[in-house]
Amino acid sequence: MPRSQVDKLQFQLEAFMFREGNSPSIYITCILKATIASAPSDAQRKSCSFANGWSAADGNDQVCGCCDSTCGPDGEFAASPYGGIQWEGKASLGPVMVQGQKRGSQ
C-alpha cells in the first residue's frame, strides 16, 4: 500500500480458507532487510506490491521492474554509498484469525 508516513510500511492481504481446513488461523513469516530512511529506493531497497502491475510504496515504480525475475546479487546492496543493510532478520506474526465473509458483503 502507499506510504502514509515515510518511516512506516503498510500492507494488506486477502486471506482465504481451504475447503478442508479446520483452523481459522494463519501465520505470516517474511525476511526483512532495513536500511536508513534517507537512502533512495533502488532495485535492492524497495517495497513493492502487485495489483494490476508492480508498484512501489514510495511511488518510484521503476525499481519494481525486476520483481518478476531477480533484482541482482546482495553484493550490490552492500556496496551502496548509503551504507548497505542496517538490519536483517526474519519476522513472524501469528496466529492471525481469519473470519468468514459476512453475508451480503462484497
PDB file of C-alpha atoms in Angstrom:
ATOM      1  CA  MET A   1       0.000   0.000   0.000  1.00  0.00           C
ATOM      2  CA  PRO A   2       1.196   3.568  -0.491  1.00  0.00           C
ATOM      3  CA  ARG A   3       3.048   5.030   2.467  1.00  0.00           C
ATOM      4  CA  SER A   4       1.175   7.320   4.827  1.00  0.00           C
ATOM      5  CA  GLN A   5       4.376   8.046   6.796  1.00  0.00           C
ATOM      6  CA  VAL A   6       7.944   7.865   5.487  1.00  0.00           C
ATOM      7  CA  ASP A   7       9.130   5.633   8.328  1.00  0.00           C
ATOM      8  CA  LYS A   8       6.351   3.015   8.064  1.00  0.00           C
ATOM      9  CA  LEU A   9       5.282   0.361   5.592  1.00  0.00           C
ATOM     10  CA  GLN A  10       1.714  -0.868   5.373  1.00  0.00           C
ATOM     11  CA  PHE A  11       0.410  -3.973   3.735  1.00  0.00           C
ATOM     12  CA  GLN A  12      -2.906  -5.592   3.055  1.00  0.00           C
ATOM     13  CA  LEU A  13      -3.560  -9.193   2.245  1.00  0.00           C
ATOM     14  CA  GLU A  14      -6.529 -11.175   1.179  1.00  0.00           C
ATOM     15  CA  ALA A  15      -6.955 -14.304   3.235  1.00  0.00           C
ATOM     16  CA  PHE A  16      -8.796 -17.450   2.330  1.00  0.00           C
ATOM     17  CA  MET A  17      -9.568 -20.732   3.983  1.00  0.00           C
ATOM     18  CA  PHE A  18      -9.014 -24.119   2.392  1.00  0.00           C
ATOM     19  CA  ARG A  19     -12.231 -26.085   1.995  1.00  0.00           C
ATOM     20  CA  GLU A  20     -10.826 -28.931   4.072  1.00  0.00           C
ATOM     21  CA  GLY A  21      -9.222 -26.608   6.598  1.00  0.00           C
ATOM     22  CA  ASN A  22     -10.411 -26.656  10.176  1.00  0.00           C
ATOM     23  CA  SER A  23      -8.259 -23.863  11.578  1.00  0.00           C
ATOM     24  CA  PRO A  24      -9.173 -20.181  11.082  1.00  0.00           C
ATOM     25  CA  SER A  25      -5.632 -19.068  11.978  1.00  0.00           C
ATOM     26  CA  ILE A  26      -2.695 -18.228   9.722  1.00  0.00           C
ATOM     27  CA  TYR A  27       0.916 -17.293  10.344  1.00  0.00           C
ATOM     28  CA  ILE A  28       2.844 -14.749   8.281  1.00  0.00           C
ATOM     29  CA  THR A  29       6.619 -15.064   8.028  1.00  0.00           C
ATOM     30  CA  CYS A  30       8.891 -12.827   5.988  1.00  0.00           C
ATOM     31  CA  ILE A  31      12.524 -11.839   5.729  1.00  0.00           C
ATOM     32  CA  LEU A  32      13.074  -8.127   6.275  1.00  0.00           C
ATOM     33  CA  LYS A  33      16.043  -6.011   5.267  1.00  0.00           C
ATOM     34  CA  ALA A  34      16.176  -2.469   6.577  1.00  0.00           C
ATOM     35  CA  THR A  35      18.396   0.443   5.693  1.00  0.00           C
ATOM     36  CA  ILE A  36      18.489   4.129   6.558  1.00  0.00           C
ATOM     37  CA  ALA A  37      15.353   6.046   5.635  1.00  0.00           C
ATOM     38  CA  SER A  38      17.288   8.692   3.676  1.00  0.00           C
ATOM     39  CA  ALA A  39      18.570   6.100   1.166  1.00  0.00           C
ATOM     40  CA  PRO A  40      16.684   6.408  -2.128  1.00  0.00           C
ATOM     41  CA  SER A  41      14.791   3.343  -3.336  1.00  0.00           C
ATOM     42  CA  ASP A  42      16.522   1.191  -5.951  1.00  0.00           C
ATOM     43  CA  ALA A  43      16.445  -2.442  -7.130  1.00  0.00           C
ATOM     44  CA  GLN A  44      17.762  -3.626  -3.743  1.00  0.00           C
ATOM     45  CA  ARG A  45      15.979  -1.135  -1.432  1.00  0.00           C
ATOM     46  CA  LYS A  46      12.316  -1.088  -2.218  1.00  0.00           C
ATOM     47  CA  SER A  47       8.868  -2.019  -1.042  1.00  0.00           C
ATOM     48  CA  CYS A  48       6.769  -3.296  -3.942  1.00  0.00           C
ATOM     49  CA  SER A  49       3.275  -4.697  -4.187  1.00  0.00           C
ATOM     50  CA  PHE A  50       1.331  -6.227  -7.045  1.00  0.00           C
ATOM     51  CA  ALA A  51      -2.116  -5.064  -8.138  1.00  0.00           C
ATOM     52  CA  ASN A  52      -2.557  -4.587 -11.896  1.00  0.00           C
ATOM     53  CA  GLY A  53       1.255  -4.459 -12.138  1.00  0.00           C
ATOM     54  CA  TRP A  54       4.081  -3.820  -9.689  1.00  0.00           C
ATOM     55  CA  SER A  55       4.106  -0.535  -7.791  1.00  0.00           C
ATOM     56  CA  ALA A  56       6.436   0.883  -5.149  1.00  0.00           C
ATOM     57  CA  ALA A  57       5.264   2.216  -1.799  1.00  0.00           C
ATOM     58  CA  ASP A  58       7.238   5.419  -2.388  1.00  0.00           C
ATOM     59  CA  GLY A  59       5.920   5.943  -5.941  1.00  0.00           C
ATOM     60  CA  ASN A  60       9.231   5.069  -7.683  1.00  0.00           C
ATOM     61  CA  ASP A  61       7.647   2.168  -9.600  1.00  0.00           C
ATOM     62  CA  GLN A  62      10.611   1.621 -11.938  1.00  0.00           C
ATOM     63  CA  VAL A  63      12.578  -0.018  -9.068  1.00  0.00           C
ATOM     64  CA  CYS A  64       9.979  -2.799  -9.048  1.00  0.00           C
ATOM     65  CA  GLY A  65      10.684  -3.750 -12.676  1.00  0.00           C
ATOM     66  CA  CYS A  66      12.790  -6.733 -11.594  1.00  0.00           C
ATOM     67  CA  CYS A  67      10.204  -8.184  -9.200  1.00  0.00           C
ATOM     68  CA  ASP A  68       9.136 -10.846 -11.713  1.00  0.00           C
ATOM     69  CA  SER A  69      12.716 -12.085 -12.072  1.00  0.00           C
ATOM     70  CA  THR A  70      15.764 -11.311  -9.959  1.00  0.00           C
ATOM     71  CA  CYS A  71      16.996  -7.966  -8.725  1.00  0.00           C
ATOM     72  CA  GLY A  72      20.700  -8.737  -8.651  1.00  0.00           C
ATOM     73  CA  PRO A  73      23.040 -10.171  -6.045  1.00  0.00           C
ATOM     74  CA  ASP A  74      23.054  -8.985  -2.446  1.00  0.00           C
ATOM     75  CA  GLY A  75      26.597  -7.700  -3.007  1.00  0.00           C
ATOM     76  CA  GLU A  76      25.218  -4.745  -4.991  1.00  0.00           C
ATOM     77  CA  PHE A  77      23.188  -3.738  -1.953  1.00  0.00           C
ATOM     78  CA  ALA A  78      26.197  -3.760   0.388  1.00  0.00           C
ATOM     79  CA  ALA A  79      28.236  -1.578  -1.999  1.00  0.00           C
ATOM     80  CA  SER A  80      25.777   1.291  -1.708  1.00  0.00           C
ATOM     81  CA  PRO A  81      27.084   4.759  -0.803  1.00  0.00           C
ATOM     82  CA  TYR A  82      24.256   4.839   1.758  1.00  0.00           C
ATOM     83  CA  GLY A  83      25.809   2.069   3.811  1.00  0.00           C
ATOM     84  CA  GLY A  84      24.014  -1.138   2.872  1.00  0.00           C
ATOM     85  CA  ILE A  85      21.877  -3.216   5.185  1.00  0.00           C
ATOM     86  CA  GLN A  86      21.456  -1.803   8.688  1.00  0.00           C
ATOM     87  CA  TRP A  87      19.321  -4.695   9.953  1.00  0.00           C
ATOM     88  CA  GLU A  88      18.229  -8.036   8.533  1.00  0.00           C
ATOM     89  CA  GLY A  89      16.093 -10.667  10.160  1.00  0.00           C
ATOM     90  CA  LYS A  90      13.128 -12.957   9.969  1.00  0.00           C
ATOM     91  CA  ALA A  91       9.847 -11.678  11.331  1.00  0.00           C
ATOM     92  CA  SER A  92       6.768 -13.738  12.134  1.00  0.00           C
ATOM     93  CA  LEU A  93       3.257 -12.717  13.028  1.00  0.00           C
ATOM     94  CA  GLY A  94       0.572 -15.023  14.228  1.00  0.00           C
ATOM     95  CA  PRO A  95      -1.646 -16.595  14.779  1.00  0.00           C
ATOM     96  CA  VAL A  96      -3.904 -14.217  12.867  1.00  0.00           C
ATOM     97  CA  MET A  97      -7.552 -15.234  12.918  1.00  0.00           C
ATOM     98  CA  VAL A  98      -9.355 -15.313   9.552  1.00  0.00           C
ATOM     99  CA  GLN A  99     -13.042 -14.529   9.815  1.00  0.00           C
ATOM    100  CA  GLY A 100     -15.606 -15.717   7.317  1.00  0.00           C
ATOM    101  CA  GLN A 101     -17.146 -13.181   4.996  1.00  0.00           C
ATOM    102  CA  LYS A 102     -20.453 -11.815   6.229  1.00  0.00           C
ATOM    103  CA  ARG A 103     -23.435 -12.452   4.014  1.00  0.00           C
ATOM    104  CA  GLY A 104     -24.325  -9.558   1.779  1.00  0.00           C
ATOM    105  CA  SER A 105     -20.816  -8.061   1.883  1.00  0.00           C
ATOM    106  CA  GLN A 106     -18.517  -7.947  -1.125  1.00  0.00           C
TER     107      GLN A 106
END
